[in-house]
CSV table of C-alpha atoms and ligand atoms in Angstrom, one decimal:
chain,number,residue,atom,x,y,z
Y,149,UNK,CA,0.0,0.0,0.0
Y,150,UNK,CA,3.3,2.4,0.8
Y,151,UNK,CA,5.3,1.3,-2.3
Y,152,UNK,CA,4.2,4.0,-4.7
Y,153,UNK,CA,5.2,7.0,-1.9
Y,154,UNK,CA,9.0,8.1,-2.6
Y,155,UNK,CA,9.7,8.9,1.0
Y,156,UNK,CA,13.0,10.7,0.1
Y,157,UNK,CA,11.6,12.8,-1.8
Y,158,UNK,CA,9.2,14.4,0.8
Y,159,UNK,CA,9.5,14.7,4.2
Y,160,UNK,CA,13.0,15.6,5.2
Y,161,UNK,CA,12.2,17.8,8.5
Y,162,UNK,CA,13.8,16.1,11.7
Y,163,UNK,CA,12.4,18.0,15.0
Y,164,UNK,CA,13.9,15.9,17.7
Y,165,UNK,CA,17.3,14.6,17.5
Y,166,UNK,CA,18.8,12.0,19.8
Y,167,UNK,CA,22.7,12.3,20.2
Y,168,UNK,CA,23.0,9.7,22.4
Y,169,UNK,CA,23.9,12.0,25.2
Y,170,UNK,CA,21.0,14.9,25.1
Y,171,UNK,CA,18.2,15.6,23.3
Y,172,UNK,CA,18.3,18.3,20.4
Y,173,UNK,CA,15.0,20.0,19.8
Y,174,UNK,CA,14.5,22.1,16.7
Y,175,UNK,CA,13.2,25.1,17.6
Y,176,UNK,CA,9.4,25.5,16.7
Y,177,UNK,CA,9.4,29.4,18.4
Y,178,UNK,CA,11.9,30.2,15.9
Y,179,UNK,CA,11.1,28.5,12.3
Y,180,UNK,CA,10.9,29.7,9.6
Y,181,UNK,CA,13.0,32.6,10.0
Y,182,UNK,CA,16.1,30.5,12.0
Y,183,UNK,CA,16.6,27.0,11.9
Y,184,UNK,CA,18.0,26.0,15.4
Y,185,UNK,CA,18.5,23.5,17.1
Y,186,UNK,CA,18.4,24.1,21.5
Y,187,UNK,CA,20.2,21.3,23.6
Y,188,UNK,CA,18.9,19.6,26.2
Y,189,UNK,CA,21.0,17.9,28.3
Y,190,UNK,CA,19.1,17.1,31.6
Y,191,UNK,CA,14.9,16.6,32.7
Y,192,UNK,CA,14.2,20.2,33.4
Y,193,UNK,CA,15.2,21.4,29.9
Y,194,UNK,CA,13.2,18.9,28.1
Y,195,UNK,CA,10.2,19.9,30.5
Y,196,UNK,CA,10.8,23.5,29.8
Y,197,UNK,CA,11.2,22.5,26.1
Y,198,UNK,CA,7.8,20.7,26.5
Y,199,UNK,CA,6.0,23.4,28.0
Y,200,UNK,CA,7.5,26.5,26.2
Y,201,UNK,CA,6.1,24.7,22.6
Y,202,UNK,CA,10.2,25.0,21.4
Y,203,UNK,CA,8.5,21.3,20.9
Y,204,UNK,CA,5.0,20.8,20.1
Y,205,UNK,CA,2.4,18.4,18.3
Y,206,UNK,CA,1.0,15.7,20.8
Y,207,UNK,CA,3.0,12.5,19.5
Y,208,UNK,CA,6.4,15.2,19.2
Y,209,UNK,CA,6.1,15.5,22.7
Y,210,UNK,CA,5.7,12.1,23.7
Y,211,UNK,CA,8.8,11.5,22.3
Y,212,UNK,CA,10.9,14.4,23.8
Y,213,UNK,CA,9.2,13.1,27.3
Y,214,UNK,CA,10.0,9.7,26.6
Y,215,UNK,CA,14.1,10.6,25.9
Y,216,UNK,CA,13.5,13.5,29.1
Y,217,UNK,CA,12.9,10.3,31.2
Y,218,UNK,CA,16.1,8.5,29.5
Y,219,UNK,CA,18.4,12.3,30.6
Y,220,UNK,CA,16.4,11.7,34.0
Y,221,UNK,CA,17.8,8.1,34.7
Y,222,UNK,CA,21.4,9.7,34.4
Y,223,UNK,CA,21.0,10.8,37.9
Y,224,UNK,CA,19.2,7.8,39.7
Y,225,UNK,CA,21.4,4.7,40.5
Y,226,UNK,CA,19.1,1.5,41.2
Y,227,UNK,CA,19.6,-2.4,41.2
Y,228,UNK,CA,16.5,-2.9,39.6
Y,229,UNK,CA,13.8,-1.3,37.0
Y,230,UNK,CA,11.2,-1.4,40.2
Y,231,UNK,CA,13.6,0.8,42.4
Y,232,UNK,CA,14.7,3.0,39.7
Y,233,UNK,CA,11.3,3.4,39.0
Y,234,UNK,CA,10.0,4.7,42.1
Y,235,UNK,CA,13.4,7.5,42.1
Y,236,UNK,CA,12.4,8.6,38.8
Y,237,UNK,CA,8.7,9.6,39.5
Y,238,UNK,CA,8.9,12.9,40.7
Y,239,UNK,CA,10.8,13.6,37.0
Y,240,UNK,CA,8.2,11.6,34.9
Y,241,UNK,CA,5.6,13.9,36.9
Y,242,UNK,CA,7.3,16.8,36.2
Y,243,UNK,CA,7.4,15.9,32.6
Y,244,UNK,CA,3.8,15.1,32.6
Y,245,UNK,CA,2.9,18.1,33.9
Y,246,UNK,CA,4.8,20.0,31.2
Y,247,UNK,CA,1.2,20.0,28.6
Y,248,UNK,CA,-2.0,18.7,30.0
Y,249,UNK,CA,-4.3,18.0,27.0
Y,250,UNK,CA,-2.2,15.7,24.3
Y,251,UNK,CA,-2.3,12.3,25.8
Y,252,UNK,CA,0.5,11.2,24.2
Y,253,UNK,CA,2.8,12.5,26.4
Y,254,UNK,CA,0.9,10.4,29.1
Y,255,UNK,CA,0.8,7.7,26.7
Y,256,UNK,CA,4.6,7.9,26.6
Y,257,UNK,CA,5.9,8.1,29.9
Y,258,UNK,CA,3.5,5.0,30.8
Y,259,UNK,CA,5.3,2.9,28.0
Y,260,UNK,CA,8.7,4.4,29.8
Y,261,UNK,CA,7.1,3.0,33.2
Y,262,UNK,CA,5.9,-0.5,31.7
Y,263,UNK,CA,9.4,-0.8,30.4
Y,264,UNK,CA,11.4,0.0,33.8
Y,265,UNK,CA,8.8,-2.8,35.7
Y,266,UNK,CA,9.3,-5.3,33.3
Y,267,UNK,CA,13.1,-4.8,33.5
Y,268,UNK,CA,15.9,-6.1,35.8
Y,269,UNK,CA,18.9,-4.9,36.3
Y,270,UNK,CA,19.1,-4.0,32.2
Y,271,UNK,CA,17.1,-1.0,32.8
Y,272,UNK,CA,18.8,1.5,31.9
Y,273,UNK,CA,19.1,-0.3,28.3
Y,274,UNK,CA,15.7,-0.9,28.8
Y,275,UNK,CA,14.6,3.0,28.8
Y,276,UNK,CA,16.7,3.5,26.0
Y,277,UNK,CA,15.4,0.9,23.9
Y,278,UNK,CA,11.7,1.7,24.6
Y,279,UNK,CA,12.4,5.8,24.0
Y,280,UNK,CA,13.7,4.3,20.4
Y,281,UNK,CA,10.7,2.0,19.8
Y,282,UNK,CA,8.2,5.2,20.5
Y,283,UNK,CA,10.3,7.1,18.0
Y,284,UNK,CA,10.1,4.7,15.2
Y,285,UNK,CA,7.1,3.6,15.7
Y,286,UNK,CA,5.4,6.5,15.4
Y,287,UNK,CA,7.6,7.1,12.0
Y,288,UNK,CA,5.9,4.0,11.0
Y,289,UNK,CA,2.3,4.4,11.9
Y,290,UNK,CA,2.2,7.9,10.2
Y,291,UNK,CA,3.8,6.6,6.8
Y,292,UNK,CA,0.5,3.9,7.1
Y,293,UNK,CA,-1.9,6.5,7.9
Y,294,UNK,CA,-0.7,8.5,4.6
Y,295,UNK,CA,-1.7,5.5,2.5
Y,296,UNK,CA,-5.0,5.1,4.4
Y,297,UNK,CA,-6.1,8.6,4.5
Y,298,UNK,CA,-5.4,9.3,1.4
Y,299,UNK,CA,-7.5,6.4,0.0
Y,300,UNK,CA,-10.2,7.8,0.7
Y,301,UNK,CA,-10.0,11.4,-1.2
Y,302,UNK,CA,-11.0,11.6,-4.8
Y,303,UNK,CA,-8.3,13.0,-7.5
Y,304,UNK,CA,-8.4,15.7,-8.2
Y,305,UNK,CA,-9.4,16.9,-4.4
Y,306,UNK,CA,-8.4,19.9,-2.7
Y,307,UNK,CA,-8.1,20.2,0.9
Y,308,UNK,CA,-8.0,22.6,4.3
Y,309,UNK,CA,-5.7,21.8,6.8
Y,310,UNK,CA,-5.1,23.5,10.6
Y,311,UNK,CA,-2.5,23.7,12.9
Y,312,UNK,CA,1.0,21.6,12.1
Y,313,UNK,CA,0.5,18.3,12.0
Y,314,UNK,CA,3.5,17.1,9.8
Y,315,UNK,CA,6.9,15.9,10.4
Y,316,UNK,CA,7.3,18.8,12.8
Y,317,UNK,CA,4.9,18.1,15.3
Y,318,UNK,CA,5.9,13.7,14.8
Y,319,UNK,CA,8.8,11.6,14.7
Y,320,UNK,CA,8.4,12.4,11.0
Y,321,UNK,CA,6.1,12.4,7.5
Y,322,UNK,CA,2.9,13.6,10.3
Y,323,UNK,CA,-0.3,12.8,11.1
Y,324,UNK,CA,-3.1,14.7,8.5
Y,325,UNK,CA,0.0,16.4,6.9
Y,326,UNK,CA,0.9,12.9,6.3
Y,327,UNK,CA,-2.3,12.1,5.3
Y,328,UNK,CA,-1.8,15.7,2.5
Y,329,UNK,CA,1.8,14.6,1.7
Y,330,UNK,CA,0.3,11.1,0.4
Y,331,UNK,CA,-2.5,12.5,-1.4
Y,332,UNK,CA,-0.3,15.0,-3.4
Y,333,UNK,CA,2.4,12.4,-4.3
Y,334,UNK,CA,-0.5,10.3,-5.5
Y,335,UNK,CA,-2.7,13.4,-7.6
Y,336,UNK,CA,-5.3,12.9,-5.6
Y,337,UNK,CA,-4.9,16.4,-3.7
Y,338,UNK,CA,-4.5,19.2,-6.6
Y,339,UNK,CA,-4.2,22.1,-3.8
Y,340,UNK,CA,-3.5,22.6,0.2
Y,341,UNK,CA,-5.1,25.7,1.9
Y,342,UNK,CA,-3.6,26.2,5.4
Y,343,UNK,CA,-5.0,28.2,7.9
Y,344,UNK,CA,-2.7,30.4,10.1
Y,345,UNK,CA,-3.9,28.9,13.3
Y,346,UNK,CA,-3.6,32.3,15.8
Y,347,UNK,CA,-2.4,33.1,17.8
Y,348,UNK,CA,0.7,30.9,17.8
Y,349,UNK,CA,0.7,30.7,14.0
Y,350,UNK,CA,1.8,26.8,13.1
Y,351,UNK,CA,-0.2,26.9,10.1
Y,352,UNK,CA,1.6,30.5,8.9
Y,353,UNK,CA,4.8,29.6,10.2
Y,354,UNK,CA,5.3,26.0,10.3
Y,355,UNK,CA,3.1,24.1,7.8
Y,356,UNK,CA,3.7,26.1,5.0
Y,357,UNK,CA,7.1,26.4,5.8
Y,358,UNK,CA,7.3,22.1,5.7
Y,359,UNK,CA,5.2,22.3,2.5
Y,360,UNK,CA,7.3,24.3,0.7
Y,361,UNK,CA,10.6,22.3,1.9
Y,362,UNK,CA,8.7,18.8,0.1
Y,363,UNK,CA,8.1,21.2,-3.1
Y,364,UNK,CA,4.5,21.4,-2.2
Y,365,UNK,CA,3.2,25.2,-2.8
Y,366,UNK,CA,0.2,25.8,0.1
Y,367,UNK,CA,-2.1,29.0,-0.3
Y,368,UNK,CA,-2.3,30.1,3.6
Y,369,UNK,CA,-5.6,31.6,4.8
Y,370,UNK,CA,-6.4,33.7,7.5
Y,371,UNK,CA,-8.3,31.3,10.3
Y,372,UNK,CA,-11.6,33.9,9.4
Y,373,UNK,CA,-11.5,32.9,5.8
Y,374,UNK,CA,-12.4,29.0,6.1
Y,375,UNK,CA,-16.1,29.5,6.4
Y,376,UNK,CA,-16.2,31.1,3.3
Y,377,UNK,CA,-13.5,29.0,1.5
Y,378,UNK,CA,-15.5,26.3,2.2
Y,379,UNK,CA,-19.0,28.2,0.8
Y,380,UNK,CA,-17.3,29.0,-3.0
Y,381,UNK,CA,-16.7,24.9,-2.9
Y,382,UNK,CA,-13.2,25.2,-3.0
Y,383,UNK,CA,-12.4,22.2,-0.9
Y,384,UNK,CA,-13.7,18.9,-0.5
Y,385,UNK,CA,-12.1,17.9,2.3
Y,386,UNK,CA,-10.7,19.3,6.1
Y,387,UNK,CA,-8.0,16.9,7.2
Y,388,UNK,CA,-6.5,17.7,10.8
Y,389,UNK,CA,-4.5,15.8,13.4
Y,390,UNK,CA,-5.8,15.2,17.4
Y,391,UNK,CA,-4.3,15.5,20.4
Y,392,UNK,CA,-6.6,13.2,22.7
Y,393,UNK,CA,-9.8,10.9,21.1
Y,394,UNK,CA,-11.8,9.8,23.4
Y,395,UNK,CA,-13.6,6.8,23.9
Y,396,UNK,CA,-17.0,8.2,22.2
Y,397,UNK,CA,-14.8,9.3,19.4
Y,398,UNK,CA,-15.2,13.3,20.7
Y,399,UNK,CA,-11.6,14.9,19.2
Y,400,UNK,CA,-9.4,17.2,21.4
Y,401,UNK,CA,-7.4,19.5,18.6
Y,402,UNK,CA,-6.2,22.9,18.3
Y,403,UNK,CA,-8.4,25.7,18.7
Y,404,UNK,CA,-10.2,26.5,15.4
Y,405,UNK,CA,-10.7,23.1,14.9
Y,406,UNK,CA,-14.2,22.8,16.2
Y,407,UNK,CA,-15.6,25.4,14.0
Y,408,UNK,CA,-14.0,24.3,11.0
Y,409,UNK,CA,-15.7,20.7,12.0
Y,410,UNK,CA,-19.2,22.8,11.9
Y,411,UNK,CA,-18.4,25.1,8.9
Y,412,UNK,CA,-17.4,21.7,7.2
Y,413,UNK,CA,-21.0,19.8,7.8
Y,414,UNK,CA,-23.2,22.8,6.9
Y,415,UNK,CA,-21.3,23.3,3.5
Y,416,UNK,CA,-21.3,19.2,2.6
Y,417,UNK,CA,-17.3,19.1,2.9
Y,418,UNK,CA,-15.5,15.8,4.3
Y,419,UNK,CA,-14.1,16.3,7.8
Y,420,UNK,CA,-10.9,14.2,8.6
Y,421,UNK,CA,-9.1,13.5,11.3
Y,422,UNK,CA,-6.0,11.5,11.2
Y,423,UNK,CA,-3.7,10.5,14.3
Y,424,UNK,CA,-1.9,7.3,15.6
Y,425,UNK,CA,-3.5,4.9,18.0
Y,426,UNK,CA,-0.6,6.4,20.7
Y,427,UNK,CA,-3.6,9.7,20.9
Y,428,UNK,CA,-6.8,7.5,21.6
Y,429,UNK,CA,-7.9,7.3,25.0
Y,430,UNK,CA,-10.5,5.1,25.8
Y,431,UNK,CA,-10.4,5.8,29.5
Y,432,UNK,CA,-11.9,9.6,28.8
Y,433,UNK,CA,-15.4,8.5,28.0
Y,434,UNK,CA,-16.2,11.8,26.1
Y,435,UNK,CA,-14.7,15.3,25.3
Y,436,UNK,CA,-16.4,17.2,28.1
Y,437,UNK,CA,-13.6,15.0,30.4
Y,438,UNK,CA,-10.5,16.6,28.3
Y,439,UNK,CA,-8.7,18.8,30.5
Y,440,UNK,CA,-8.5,21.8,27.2
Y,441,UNK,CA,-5.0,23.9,28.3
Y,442,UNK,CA,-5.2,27.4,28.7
Y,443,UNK,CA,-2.0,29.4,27.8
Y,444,UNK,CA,-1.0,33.1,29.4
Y,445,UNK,CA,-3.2,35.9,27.3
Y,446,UNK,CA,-0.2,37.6,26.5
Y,447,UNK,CA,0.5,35.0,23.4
Y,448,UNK,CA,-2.5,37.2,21.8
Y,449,UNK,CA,-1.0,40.3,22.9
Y,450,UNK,CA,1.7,40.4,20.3
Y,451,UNK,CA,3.3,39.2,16.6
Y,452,UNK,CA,6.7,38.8,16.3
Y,453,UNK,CA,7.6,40.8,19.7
Y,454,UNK,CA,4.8,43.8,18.1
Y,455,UNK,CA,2.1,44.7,20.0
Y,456,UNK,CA,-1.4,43.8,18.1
Y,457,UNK,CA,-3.9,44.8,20.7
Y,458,UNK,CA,-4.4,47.5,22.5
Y,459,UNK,CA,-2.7,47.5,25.8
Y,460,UNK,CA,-4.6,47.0,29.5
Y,461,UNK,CA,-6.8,44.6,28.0
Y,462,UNK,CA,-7.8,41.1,29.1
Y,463,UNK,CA,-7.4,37.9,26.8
Y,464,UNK,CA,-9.1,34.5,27.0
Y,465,UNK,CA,-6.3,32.0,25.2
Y,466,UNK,CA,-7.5,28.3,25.6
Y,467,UNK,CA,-5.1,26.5,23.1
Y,468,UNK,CA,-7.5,23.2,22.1
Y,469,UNK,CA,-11.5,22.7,21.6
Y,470,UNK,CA,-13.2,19.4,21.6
Y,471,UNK,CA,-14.9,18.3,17.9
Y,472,UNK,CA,-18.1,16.3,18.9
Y,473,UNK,CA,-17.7,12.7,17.1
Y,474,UNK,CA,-21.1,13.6,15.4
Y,475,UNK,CA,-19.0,16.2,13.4
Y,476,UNK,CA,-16.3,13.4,12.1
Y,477,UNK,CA,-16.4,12.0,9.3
Y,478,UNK,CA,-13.5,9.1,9.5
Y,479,UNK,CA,-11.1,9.1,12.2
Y,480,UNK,CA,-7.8,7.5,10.6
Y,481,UNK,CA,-5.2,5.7,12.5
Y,482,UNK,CA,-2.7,3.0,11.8
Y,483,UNK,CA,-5.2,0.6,12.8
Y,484,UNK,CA,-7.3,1.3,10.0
Y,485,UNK,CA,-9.9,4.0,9.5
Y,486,UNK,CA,-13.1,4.3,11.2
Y,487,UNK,CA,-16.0,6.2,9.3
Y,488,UNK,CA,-18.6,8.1,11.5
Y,489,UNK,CA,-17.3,7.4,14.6
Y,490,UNK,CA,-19.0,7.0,17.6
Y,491,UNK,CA,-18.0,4.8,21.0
Y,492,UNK,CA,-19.1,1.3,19.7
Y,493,UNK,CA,-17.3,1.6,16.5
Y,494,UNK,CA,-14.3,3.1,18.7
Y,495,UNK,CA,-14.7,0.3,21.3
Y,496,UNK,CA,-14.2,-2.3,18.5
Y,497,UNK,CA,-11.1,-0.5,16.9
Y,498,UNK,CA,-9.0,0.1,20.2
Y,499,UNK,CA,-10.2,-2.3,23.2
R,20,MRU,O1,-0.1,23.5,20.7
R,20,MRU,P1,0.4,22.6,19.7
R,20,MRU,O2,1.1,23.2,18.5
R,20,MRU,O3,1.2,21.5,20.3
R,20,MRU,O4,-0.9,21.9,19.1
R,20,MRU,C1,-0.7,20.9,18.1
R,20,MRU,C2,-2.0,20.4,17.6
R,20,MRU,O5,-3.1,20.7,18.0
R,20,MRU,C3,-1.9,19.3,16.5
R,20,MRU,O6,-3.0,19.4,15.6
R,20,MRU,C4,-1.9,17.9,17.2
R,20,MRU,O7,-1.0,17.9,18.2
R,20,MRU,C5,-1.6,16.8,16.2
R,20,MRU,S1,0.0,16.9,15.7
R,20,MRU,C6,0.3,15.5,14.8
């Protein structure tokens, strides 16, 4: 199903680099303008990383927590997995407090614990071994997710996408990005529109920016515009990543999301959302449980270190909204895709 995608040819953004010794985060406050990469050489940086969005996208920050608990184990000495265990919680619940909403970081740090209680005195290989296996497994669940999203869209299709969801927010190739990525290679998407996604701007600054490195040209759109995008019928489908499905099939994405999702069912376009199995949680029964982050107001306050608003003001920033499964059309993992989902059809995906 993934032999016709050259995978060279797209896809050649790296956000998270593992040296062996520290973790190297690209920095996502900086792109496009600088490409740098900030070292992080104990728990606290990758935390700090976490929370100031220098790395961001839910399964991206699994991964940085999951090497954070690997930088963490450098300073715990233990006999066993068990012991070492119980000396690295308070730094696997620092890093889990970093982002509350994505449950892949969660998701992550659980697989680090599982891996440290089924080890002996190997653990420390262990921890390595398992940070690896989130890493390429996530490669591989979003190169399947391209084929099977992009299945599903006619040739010829063109698309609206939010947020950053590519190879920036992943281990690599992304999520719906992914999902866009296939489509193109394959002529079945003719044209991306990205919306800038305020007030952080991932859509103005990063997803065009990752486009335009695989060759693809995007036509960026103010977050205002989609509505009427989607009334002159100039796409047929929204394609966007998650950060926490539920059990119900209610989506957790970032904010905008939810009334693209209502702008897409009243104008008859297809609403996609495409994310690995690492972001469904079956133990949140439905998205009024998601714990939606709310980030300072001064993120809306300015662009590029300008002032935009006018000062002495208040600002309400929550950074996700919750996409009622009624509004989804298919929900694609690596699992397979599941159209109009709702908590049976997730229950028999994911149990
Ligand atoms: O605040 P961010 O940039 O971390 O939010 C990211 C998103 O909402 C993405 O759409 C989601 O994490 C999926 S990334 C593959």
């Amino acid at each position: 199903m993934e032999a016709d995608f050259d995978f060279d040819r797209y896809d050649r953004v790296r956000p998270i680099r593992w040296t062996g010794d520290a973790l190297e985060l690209l920095d996502q406050r900086k792109l496009p303008f600088a490409v740098e990469y900030v070292h992080c050489g104990d728990v606290r940086a990758v935390a700090e990383a976490i929370a100031n969005l220098t790395v961001r996208g839910a399964p991206a920050i699994g991964i940085a927590a999951a090497w954070g608990a690997v930088l963490a184990a450098r300073d715990v000495e233990a006999s066993n997995g068990r012991e070492a265990l119980e000396r690295l919680e308070p730094a696997l619940a620092t890093l889990n407090a970093a982002r509350p909403t994505a449950v892949n970081l969660a998701w992550a740090l659980a697989r680090m614990r599982r891996a440290l209680l089924d080890a002996g005195d190997a653990w420390r290989v262990a921890l390595d071994r398992e940070a690896n296996a989130i890493a390429t497994e996530d490669l591989a669940a979003n190169r399947r997710m391209g084929a099977l999203g992009a299945a599903m869209i006619e040739p010829g299709s063109r698309v609206l996408t939010h947020c950053n969801t590519g190879s920036l927010a992943t281990a690599g190739f992304g999520t719906a990005l992914g999902v866009i990525r296939a489509g193109v290679a394959q002529g079945r998407i003719d044209k991306v529109y990205a919306g800038e996604t305020r007030p952080w701007l991932q859509g103005a600054r990063l997803t065009v920016w990752e486009l335009q490195q695989d060759g693809i040209v995007p036509t960026l759109i103010a977050d205002s515009a989609a509505a009427h995008l989607m009334r002159t019928g100039a796409v047929q489908w929204v394609i966007v990543g998650a950060d926490r499905i539920c059990a119900n099939g209610d989506t957790a994405n970032k904010i905008g999301t939810y009334q693209l999702a209502i702008a897409a069912r009243h104008h008859g376009v297809k609403f996609m959302v495409a994310a690995p199995s690492s972001t469904v949680d079956l133990e949140t029964p439905s998205g009024d449980a998601i714990h939606i982050e709310e980030r300072e107001a001064t993120e809306m306050f300015h662009l590029g270190g300008v002032r935009t608003a006018a000062n002495d003001i208040e600002a309400w920033n929550p950074v996700f909204d919750v996409t009622p499964h009624g509004l989804i059309d298919v929900i694609v993992t690596e699992r397979g895709v599941i159209e109009h989902p709702d908590e049976a059809a997730m229950r028999a995906a994911f149990a």
